[in-house]
C-alpha cells in the first residue's frame, strides 16, 4: 500500500518574536515519521499526515512525503517520511527527507538503527555509543516514546526503527561532523524539537560538543578560533596538533574557555584578528557586534604603555575601527600594541575560565601573518 501527501500540504512552524519562521529539528521529523509508520502497521491504514508530540511537550502536525507498508505472515514493515522545514534558519538540512522504516516485533523494546545518510559515531566524547548511529539522546527518547505510544493496546510490544536521510552524506560535507568523528551522513539532532532561526543556543552547544570530543581523545591543548579564516591560520601556526584540537568558537570565546577548564584541558590557545581580540582584551567574552563595541580608549592606553607617541595614541582614540587603529600603528612602524592586546586577552581569559587552565593568545593579520602573541615565544622578550 502507498499513500502520498498532497503537494499543497506543508508543515507550517510558528514565527518567533522577530517575525522569523521557526523550524523543526531532524529529531522531531524522525520521531514524526517513525510514529506514522508505526500507526500504519498497527491500524492497517495509510496516512497523509501525523500529529506528534515534540520533546518540548507541544503537539505539531507533519505532512508525510511518503507512506507505504508491506505485510506478510512473518513480518510487518512500513515506511514514512517527513521533509524537514528549518524555517528561516540557514540550515544545510532544510528540505531533507527524513525517512523512518519500522518493523514491528513481539519482543519488548524499540531498537534504533541508522540507515543511509545518517552518520555513524567513530569517536568517543559525544555521549553516543561508538559504532552506533548518530541519533542524539533527546531524539532517541522522542522516537522511542512516539513508537511505544502507537503500540499501546496492540499485540506488538516492540519495533526496529531505521532512520535514513537520502543525500545525507553530501549534506554532512557542509558540517563539522567528520571532524567530530561522525561519518557517512548527518546527525539526528534536537533538544526541543524546534529550530530557532540563527540560534545562539545551537552554536554554543556545538562548541561544547567539539571540546568534549577533543578531550575524549585526550587532547590537552585546544585552539579556539573566531572563524574559518582564523582557524586556517591557526592550523599553520600549530601544524603538530590534530584537527580535533581546532574549535571555531565564533563569538562564544567565554563558553569555549570555561568548558575547556571544566573538562580539564591544560591549555587553550586563542587565535583571532584585531577586532575580536580587542574586545576580549576589554574583558568581553561574548564578542558579537550587537553585544559589544571595540574600546578604542583601551587600545590607545595599551599603545601608550608600549611606548607610542602621544599623537599616535590620540589618533587611535578617534579611529573608525580596531583594524583602522592597527593600520595607524603600522603606518608608523609601531608594533608593540599587539602583544599587549594578547596579554590582556590571556589575563581576562584565565579569570573567566577559572581553574588551572593556561590561556595563550595569538593575534593574526588578515593575511595570516602573526602580529603578536602572549606569552612571548621562548627566548623572546615581551614588549
Coordinates of N, CA and C in Angstrom, one line a residue, residues 91-175:
X91 N 20.0 26.3 7.5 CA 20.4 25.0 7.9 C 20.6 24.2 6.6
X92 N 21.8 23.5 6.5 CA 22.0 22.7 5.4 C 21.1 21.5 5.2
X93 N 20.3 21.1 6.3 CA 19.4 20.0 6.2 C 18.0 20.5 5.9
X94 N 17.8 21.8 5.6 CA 16.5 22.3 5.2 C 16.1 21.6 3.9
X95 N 14.9 21.0 3.9 CA 14.4 20.3 2.7 C 14.8 18.8 2.7
X96 N 15.6 18.4 3.7 CA 16.0 16.9 3.7 C 14.8 16.1 4.0
X97 N 14.7 14.9 3.3 CA 13.7 13.9 3.6 C 14.2 13.0 4.7
X98 N 13.5 13.0 5.8 CA 13.8 12.1 7.0 C 12.9 10.9 6.9
X99 N 13.5 9.8 6.7 CA 12.7 8.5 6.4 C 12.8 7.6 7.6
X100 N 11.7 7.0 8.0 CA 11.7 6.0 9.0 C 11.1 4.7 8.5
X101 N 11.8 3.6 8.6 CA 11.3 2.3 8.3 C 11.1 1.6 9.6
X102 N 9.9 1.1 9.8 CA 9.5 0.4 11.1 C 9.1 -1.0 10.8
X103 N 9.7 -1.9 11.6 CA 9.4 -3.3 11.6 C 8.9 -3.7 13.0
X104 N 7.7 -4.2 13.1 CA 7.1 -4.5 14.4 C 7.7 -5.8 14.9
X105 N 7.7 -5.9 16.3 CA 8.3 -7.1 16.9 C 7.4 -7.4 18.2
X106 N 7.4 -8.7 18.5 CA 6.6 -9.1 19.7 C 7.5 -8.9 20.9
X107 N 8.8 -9.0 20.8 CA 9.7 -8.7 21.9 C 9.6 -7.3 22.3
X108 N 9.6 -6.9 23.6 CA 9.5 -5.6 24.0 C 10.8 -4.7 23.7
X109 N 10.5 -3.4 23.5 CA 11.7 -2.5 23.3 C 11.7 -2.0 21.9
X110 N 12.3 -0.8 21.8 CA 12.5 -0.1 20.5 C 14.0 -0.1 20.2
X111 N 14.4 -0.7 19.1 CA 15.8 -0.6 18.6 C 15.9 0.4 17.5
X112 N 16.8 1.3 17.7 CA 17.1 2.4 16.7 C 18.3 2.0 15.9
X113 N 18.2 2.1 14.6 CA 19.3 1.9 13.7 C 19.5 3.1 12.7
X114 N 20.7 3.2 12.2 CA 20.9 4.3 11.3 C 21.0 3.7 9.9
X115 N 20.3 4.3 8.9 CA 20.3 3.9 7.6 C 21.2 4.8 6.7
X116 N 21.1 4.7 5.4 CA 21.8 5.6 4.5 C 21.6 7.1 4.8
X117 N 22.7 7.8 4.9 CA 22.6 9.2 5.1 C 22.7 9.7 6.5
X118 N 22.6 8.7 7.5 CA 22.8 9.0 8.9 C 24.2 8.6 9.3
X119 N 24.8 9.5 10.0 CA 26.2 9.3 10.4 C 26.4 8.2 11.4
X120 N 27.6 7.5 11.3 CA 28.0 6.6 12.3 C 29.0 7.2 13.2
X121 N 28.9 6.9 14.5 CA 29.8 7.5 15.5 C 31.1 6.7 15.5
X122 N 32.2 7.4 15.3 CA 33.5 6.7 15.3 C 34.4 7.2 16.4
X123 N 34.1 8.2 17.1 CA 34.9 8.8 18.2 C 34.1 8.9 19.5
X124 N 34.8 8.7 20.6 CA 34.1 8.9 21.9 C 33.9 10.4 22.2
X125 N 33.2 10.7 23.2 CA 33.0 12.1 23.7 C 31.7 12.8 23.3
X126 N 30.8 12.0 22.6 CA 29.6 12.6 22.2 C 28.4 12.1 23.0
X127 N 28.6 11.3 23.9 CA 27.5 10.7 24.7 C 26.8 9.7 23.9
X128 N 27.4 9.2 22.8 CA 26.7 8.1 22.0 C 27.7 7.0 21.8
X129 N 27.1 5.8 21.6 CA 28.0 4.6 21.5 C 28.8 4.6 20.2
X130 N 30.1 4.4 20.3 CA 30.9 4.3 19.1 C 30.5 3.1 18.3
X131 N 30.3 3.3 17.0 CA 29.8 2.3 16.1 C 28.3 2.4 15.9
X132 N 27.6 3.2 16.7 CA 26.2 3.3 16.6 C 25.8 4.5 15.7
X133 N 24.5 4.7 15.4 CA 24.1 5.8 14.6 C 24.1 7.1 15.4
X134 N 24.3 8.2 14.7 CA 24.4 9.5 15.3 C 23.0 10.0 15.5
X135 N 22.3 9.4 16.4 CA 20.9 9.9 16.8 C 21.1 10.3 18.3
X136 N 21.0 11.6 18.5 CA 21.3 12.1 19.8 C 20.3 11.7 20.9
X137 N 20.6 11.8 22.2 CA 19.8 11.2 23.2 C 18.3 11.7 23.2
X138 N 18.1 13.0 23.1 CA 16.7 13.5 23.1 C 15.9 13.0 21.9
X139 N 16.4 13.0 20.7 CA 15.6 12.4 19.6 C 15.4 10.9 19.8
X140 N 16.4 10.2 20.4 CA 16.2 8.8 20.6 C 15.0 8.6 21.6
X141 N 15.0 9.4 22.6 CA 13.9 9.2 23.6 C 12.5 9.6 22.9
X142 N 12.5 10.7 22.1 CA 11.3 11.1 21.5 C 10.8 10.1 20.5
X143 N 11.7 9.5 19.6 CA 11.3 8.5 18.7 C 10.7 7.3 19.4
X144 N 11.5 6.8 20.5 CA 11.0 5.7 21.2 C 9.6 5.9 21.8
X145 N 9.4 7.1 22.4 CA 8.1 7.3 23.1 C 7.0 7.4 22.1
X146 N 7.3 8.0 20.9 CA 6.2 8.0 19.9 C 5.8 6.7 19.3
X147 N 6.8 5.8 19.2 CA 6.6 4.5 18.7 C 5.8 3.7 19.7
X148 N 6.2 3.7 21.0 CA 5.5 3.0 22.0 C 4.1 3.5 22.2
X149 N 3.9 4.8 22.0 CA 2.6 5.3 22.1 C 1.6 4.7 21.1
X150 N 2.1 4.4 19.9 CA 1.3 3.8 18.9 C 1.1 2.3 19.1
X151 N 2.1 1.7 19.8 CA 2.0 0.2 20.0 C 1.1 -0.1 21.2
X152 N 0.8 0.9 22.1 CA 0.0 0.7 23.3 C -1.4 0.1 22.9
X153 N -1.7 -1.0 23.5 CA -3.0 -1.7 23.3 C -3.0 -2.6 22.1
X154 N -1.9 -2.8 21.4 CA -1.8 -3.7 20.3 C -1.2 -5.0 20.7
X155 N -1.1 -5.9 19.8 CA -0.4 -7.2 20.1 C 1.1 -7.1 20.0
X156 N 1.6 -5.9 19.5 CA 3.0 -5.7 19.3 C 3.6 -5.0 20.6
X157 N 4.8 -5.4 20.9 CA 5.4 -4.9 22.1 C 6.7 -4.1 21.8
X158 N 7.2 -4.2 20.6 CA 8.4 -3.6 20.3 C 8.5 -3.3 18.8
X159 N 9.7 -2.7 18.4 CA 9.9 -2.4 17.0 C 11.3 -2.1 16.7
X160 N 11.7 -2.3 15.4 CA 13.0 -1.9 14.9 C 12.8 -0.7 14.0
X161 N 13.4 0.4 14.4 CA 13.2 1.6 13.6 C 14.5 2.0 13.0
X162 N 14.5 2.2 11.7 CA 15.7 2.6 10.9 C 15.5 3.9 10.3
X163 N 16.3 4.9 10.7 CA 16.2 6.3 10.2 C 17.2 6.5 9.1
X164 N 16.8 7.0 8.0 CA 17.7 7.3 6.9 C 17.4 8.7 6.3
X165 N 18.4 9.2 5.6 CA 18.3 10.6 5.0 C 18.9 10.5 3.6
X166 N 18.1 10.4 2.6 CA 18.7 10.4 1.2 C 19.5 11.7 1.0
X167 N 20.7 11.5 0.5 CA 21.6 12.7 0.3 C 22.3 13.2 1.6
X168 N 22.1 12.5 2.7 CA 22.7 13.0 3.9 C 24.2 13.0 4.0
X169 N 24.8 12.1 3.2 CA 26.3 12.1 3.2 C 26.8 13.4 2.6
X170 N 26.1 13.9 1.5 CA 26.5 15.1 0.8 C 26.3 16.3 1.7
X171 N 25.1 16.3 2.4 CA 24.8 17.4 3.3 C 25.8 17.5 4.4
X172 N 26.3 16.4 4.9 CA 27.3 16.4 6.0 C 28.6 17.1 5.7
X173 N 28.9 17.2 4.4 CA 30.1 17.9 4.0 C 30.1 19.4 4.4
X174 N 28.9 19.9 4.6 CA 28.8 21.3 5.0 C 28.7 21.5 6.5
X175 N 29.0 20.4 7.2 CA 29.0 20.5 8.7 C 30.4 20.1 9.2

